[in-house]
Tab-separated table of C-alpha atoms in Angstrom:
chain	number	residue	atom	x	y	z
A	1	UNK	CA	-53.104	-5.547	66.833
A	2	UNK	CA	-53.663	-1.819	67.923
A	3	UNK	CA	-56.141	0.643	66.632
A	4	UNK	CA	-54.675	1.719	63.299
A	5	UNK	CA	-52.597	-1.124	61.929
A	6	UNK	CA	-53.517	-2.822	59.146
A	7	UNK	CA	-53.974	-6.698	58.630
A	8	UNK	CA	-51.146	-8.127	56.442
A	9	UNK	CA	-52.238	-11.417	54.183
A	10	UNK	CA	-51.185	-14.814	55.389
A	11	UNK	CA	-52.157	-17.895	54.513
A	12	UNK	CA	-53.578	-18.930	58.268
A	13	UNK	CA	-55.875	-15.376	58.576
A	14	UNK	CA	-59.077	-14.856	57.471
A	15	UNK	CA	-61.124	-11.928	57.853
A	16	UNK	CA	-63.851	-11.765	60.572
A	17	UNK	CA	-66.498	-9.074	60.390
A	18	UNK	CA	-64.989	-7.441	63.791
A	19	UNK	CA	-61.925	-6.231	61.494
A	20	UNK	CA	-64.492	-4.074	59.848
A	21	UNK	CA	-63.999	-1.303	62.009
A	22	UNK	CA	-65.519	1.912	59.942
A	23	UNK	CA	-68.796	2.942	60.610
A	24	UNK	CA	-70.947	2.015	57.560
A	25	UNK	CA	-72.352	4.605	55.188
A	26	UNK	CA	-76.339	3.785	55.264
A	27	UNK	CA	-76.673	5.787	52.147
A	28	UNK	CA	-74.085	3.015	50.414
A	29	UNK	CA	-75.304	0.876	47.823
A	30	UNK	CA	-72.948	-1.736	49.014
A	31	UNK	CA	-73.255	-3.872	51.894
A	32	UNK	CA	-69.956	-3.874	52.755
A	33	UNK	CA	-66.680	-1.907	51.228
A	34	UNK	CA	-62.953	-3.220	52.090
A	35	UNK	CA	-59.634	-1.054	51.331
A	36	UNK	CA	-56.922	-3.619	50.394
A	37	UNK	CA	-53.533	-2.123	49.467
A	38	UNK	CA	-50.035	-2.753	48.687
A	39	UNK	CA	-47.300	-2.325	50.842
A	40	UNK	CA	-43.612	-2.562	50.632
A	41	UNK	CA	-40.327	-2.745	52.211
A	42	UNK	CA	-36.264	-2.726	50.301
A	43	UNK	CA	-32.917	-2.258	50.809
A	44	UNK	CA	-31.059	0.045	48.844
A	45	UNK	CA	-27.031	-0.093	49.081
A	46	UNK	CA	-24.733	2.027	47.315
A	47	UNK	CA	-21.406	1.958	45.571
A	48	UNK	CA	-18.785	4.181	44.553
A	49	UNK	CA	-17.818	3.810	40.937
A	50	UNK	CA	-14.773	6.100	39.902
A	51	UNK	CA	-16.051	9.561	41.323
A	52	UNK	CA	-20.602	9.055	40.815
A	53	UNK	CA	-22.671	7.090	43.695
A	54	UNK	CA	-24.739	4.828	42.462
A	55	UNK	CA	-27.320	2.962	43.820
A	56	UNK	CA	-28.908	-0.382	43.767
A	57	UNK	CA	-32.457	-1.684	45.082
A	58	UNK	CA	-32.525	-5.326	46.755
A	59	UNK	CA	-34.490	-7.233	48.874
A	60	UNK	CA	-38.023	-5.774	47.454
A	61	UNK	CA	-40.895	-7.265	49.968
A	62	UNK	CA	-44.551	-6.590	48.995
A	63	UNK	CA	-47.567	-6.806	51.366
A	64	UNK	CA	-51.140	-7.306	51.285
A	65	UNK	CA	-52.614	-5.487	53.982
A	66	UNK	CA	-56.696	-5.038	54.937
A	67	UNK	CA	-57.410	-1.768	56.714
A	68	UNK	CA	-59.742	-2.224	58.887
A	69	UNK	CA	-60.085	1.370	60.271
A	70	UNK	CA	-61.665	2.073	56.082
A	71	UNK	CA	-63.687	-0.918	56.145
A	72	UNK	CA	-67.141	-1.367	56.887
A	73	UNK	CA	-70.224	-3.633	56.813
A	74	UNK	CA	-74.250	-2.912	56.976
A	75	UNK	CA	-74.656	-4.334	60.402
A	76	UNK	CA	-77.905	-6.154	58.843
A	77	UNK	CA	-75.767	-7.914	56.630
A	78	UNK	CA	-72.911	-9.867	57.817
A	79	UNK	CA	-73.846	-12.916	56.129
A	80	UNK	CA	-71.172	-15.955	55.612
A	81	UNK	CA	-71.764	-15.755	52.235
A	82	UNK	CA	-70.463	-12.037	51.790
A	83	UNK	CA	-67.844	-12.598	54.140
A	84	UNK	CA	-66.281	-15.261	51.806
A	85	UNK	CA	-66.737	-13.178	49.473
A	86	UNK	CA	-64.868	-10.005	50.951
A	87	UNK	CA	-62.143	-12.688	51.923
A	88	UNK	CA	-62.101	-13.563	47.953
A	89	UNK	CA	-61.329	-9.971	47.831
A	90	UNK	CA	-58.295	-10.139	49.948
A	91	UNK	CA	-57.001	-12.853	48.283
A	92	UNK	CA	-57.494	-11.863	45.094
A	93	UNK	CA	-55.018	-9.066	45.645
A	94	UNK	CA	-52.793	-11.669	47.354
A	95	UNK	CA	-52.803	-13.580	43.916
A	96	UNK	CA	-52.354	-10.512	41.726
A	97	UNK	CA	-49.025	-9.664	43.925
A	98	UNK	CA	-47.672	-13.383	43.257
A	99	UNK	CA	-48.264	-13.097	39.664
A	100	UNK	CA	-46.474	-9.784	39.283
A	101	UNK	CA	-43.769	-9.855	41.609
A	102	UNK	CA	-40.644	-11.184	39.345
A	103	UNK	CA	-41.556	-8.553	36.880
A	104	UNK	CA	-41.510	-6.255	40.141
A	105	UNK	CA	-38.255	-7.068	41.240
A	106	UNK	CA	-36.634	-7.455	38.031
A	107	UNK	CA	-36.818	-4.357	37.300
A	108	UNK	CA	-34.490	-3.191	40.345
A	109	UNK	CA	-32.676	-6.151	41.515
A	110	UNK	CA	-28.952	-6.517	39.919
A	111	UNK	CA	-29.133	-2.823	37.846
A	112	UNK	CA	-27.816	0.671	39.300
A	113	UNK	CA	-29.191	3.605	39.543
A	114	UNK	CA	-27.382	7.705	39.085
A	115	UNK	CA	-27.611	9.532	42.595
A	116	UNK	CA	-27.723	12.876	43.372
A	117	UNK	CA	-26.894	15.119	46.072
A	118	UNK	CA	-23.513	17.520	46.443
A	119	UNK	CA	-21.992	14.947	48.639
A	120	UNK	CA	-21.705	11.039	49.568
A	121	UNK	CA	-23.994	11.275	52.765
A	122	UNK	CA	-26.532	13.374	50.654
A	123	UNK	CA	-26.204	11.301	48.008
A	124	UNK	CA	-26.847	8.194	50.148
A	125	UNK	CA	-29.827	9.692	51.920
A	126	UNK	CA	-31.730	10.759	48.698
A	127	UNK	CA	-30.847	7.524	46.854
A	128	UNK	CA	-33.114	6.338	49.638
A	129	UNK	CA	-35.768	8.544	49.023
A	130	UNK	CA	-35.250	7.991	45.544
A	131	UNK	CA	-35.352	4.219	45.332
A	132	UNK	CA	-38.854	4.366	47.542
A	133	UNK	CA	-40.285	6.741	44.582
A	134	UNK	CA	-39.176	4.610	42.013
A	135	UNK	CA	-40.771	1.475	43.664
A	136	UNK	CA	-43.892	3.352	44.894
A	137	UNK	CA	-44.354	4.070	41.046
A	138	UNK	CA	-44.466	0.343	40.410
A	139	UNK	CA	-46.459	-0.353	43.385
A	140	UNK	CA	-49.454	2.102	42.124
A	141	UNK	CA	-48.743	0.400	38.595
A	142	UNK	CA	-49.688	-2.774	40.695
A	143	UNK	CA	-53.001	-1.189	42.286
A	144	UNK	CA	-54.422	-0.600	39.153
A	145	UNK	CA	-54.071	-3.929	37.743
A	146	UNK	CA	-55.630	-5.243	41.162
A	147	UNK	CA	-58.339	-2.569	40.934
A	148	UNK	CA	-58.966	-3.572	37.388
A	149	UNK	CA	-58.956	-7.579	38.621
A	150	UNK	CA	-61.528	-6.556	41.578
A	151	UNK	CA	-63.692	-5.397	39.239
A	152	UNK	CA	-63.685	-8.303	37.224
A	153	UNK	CA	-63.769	-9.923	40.442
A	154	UNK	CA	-66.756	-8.102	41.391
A	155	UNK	CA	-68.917	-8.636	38.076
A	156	UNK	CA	-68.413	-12.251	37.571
A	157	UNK	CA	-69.700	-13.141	41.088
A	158	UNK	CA	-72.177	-10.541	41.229
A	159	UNK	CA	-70.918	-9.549	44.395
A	160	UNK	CA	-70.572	-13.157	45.934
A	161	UNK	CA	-74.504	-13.658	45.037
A	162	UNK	CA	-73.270	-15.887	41.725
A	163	UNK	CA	-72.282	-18.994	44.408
A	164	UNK	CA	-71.073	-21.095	41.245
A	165	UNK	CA	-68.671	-18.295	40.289
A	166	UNK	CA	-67.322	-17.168	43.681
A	167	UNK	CA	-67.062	-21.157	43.997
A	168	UNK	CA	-64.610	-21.196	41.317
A	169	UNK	CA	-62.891	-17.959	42.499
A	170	UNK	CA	-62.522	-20.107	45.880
A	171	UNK	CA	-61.153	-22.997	44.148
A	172	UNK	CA	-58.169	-20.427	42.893
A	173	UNK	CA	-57.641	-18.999	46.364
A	174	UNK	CA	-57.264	-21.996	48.021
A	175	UNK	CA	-53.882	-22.563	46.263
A	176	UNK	CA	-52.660	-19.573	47.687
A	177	UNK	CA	-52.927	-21.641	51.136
A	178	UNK	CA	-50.891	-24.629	50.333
């Protein structure tokens, strides 16, 4: 991994305090803060119908990915315990992905889209740049329900402190690695 890439979910990772990289705020209230966000990857292809372009959006991949270089940890407190729990974190947006995917690519896959652009190469190149707005909308759609989710997260286990409640959480996460 170099400097500035980001870790990308998988079932065999786990996170390890040395891929929180940023230099912790001592003023924080929090003993350690972790930037999770979506990332994604499609094909667009195009097809002439009569004399319009139109577009179509396939092969829609979504990632998980940690960034280390906006994570951090109070040095004091790199405890198993809140490790777990910043892995539950991580997985949590792993499991929000999986549940919203279909509806994701649903939305896209098999329909076309109007282009634009005074001529077919135009058109092609900003049905690109069109297709990767129109999925970025859904991706930000798909950050707030996570953000929503780690708060939720956040509450129930108190921050990992509740150890019956991040527990449970663990029990759910675990499927994730089958």
């Amino acid at each position: 991994m170099s400097e500035n890439e980001n870790l990308f979910w998988t079932k065999q990772y786990s996170l390890k305090w040395s891929d929180f990289k940023a230099e912790h705020n001592p003023a924080s209230y929090a003993d350690s803060h972790s930037v999770i966000k979506y990332g994604f990857t499609w094909t667009v292809d195009s097809e002439k119908m009569g004399r319009d372009i139109l577009f179509l959006i396939k092969n829609i991949q979504v990632s998980v990915e940690f960034c280390p270089l906006l994570s951090s940890v109070r040095p004091s407190e790199t405890s198993d315990q809140l490790l777990k729990y910043e892995q539950g974190r991580f997985d949590l947006a792993e499991l929000v992905k999986r549940e919203n995917i279909s509806n994701l690519q649903t939305k896209f896959e098999g329909k076309t889209f109007p282009t634009r652009g005074k001529n077919e190469d135009q058109r092609k190149q900003l049905a690109k740049e069109d297709s990767g707005k129109m999925i970025a909308q859904e991706i930000e759609e798909l950050q707030k329900i996570l953000e929503q989710r780690l708060q939720e997260y956040d509450e129930t286990t108190d921050y990992g402190n509740n150890s019956e409640k991040q527990s449970e959480y663990a029990l759910k996460f675990e499927q994730l690695k089958l």
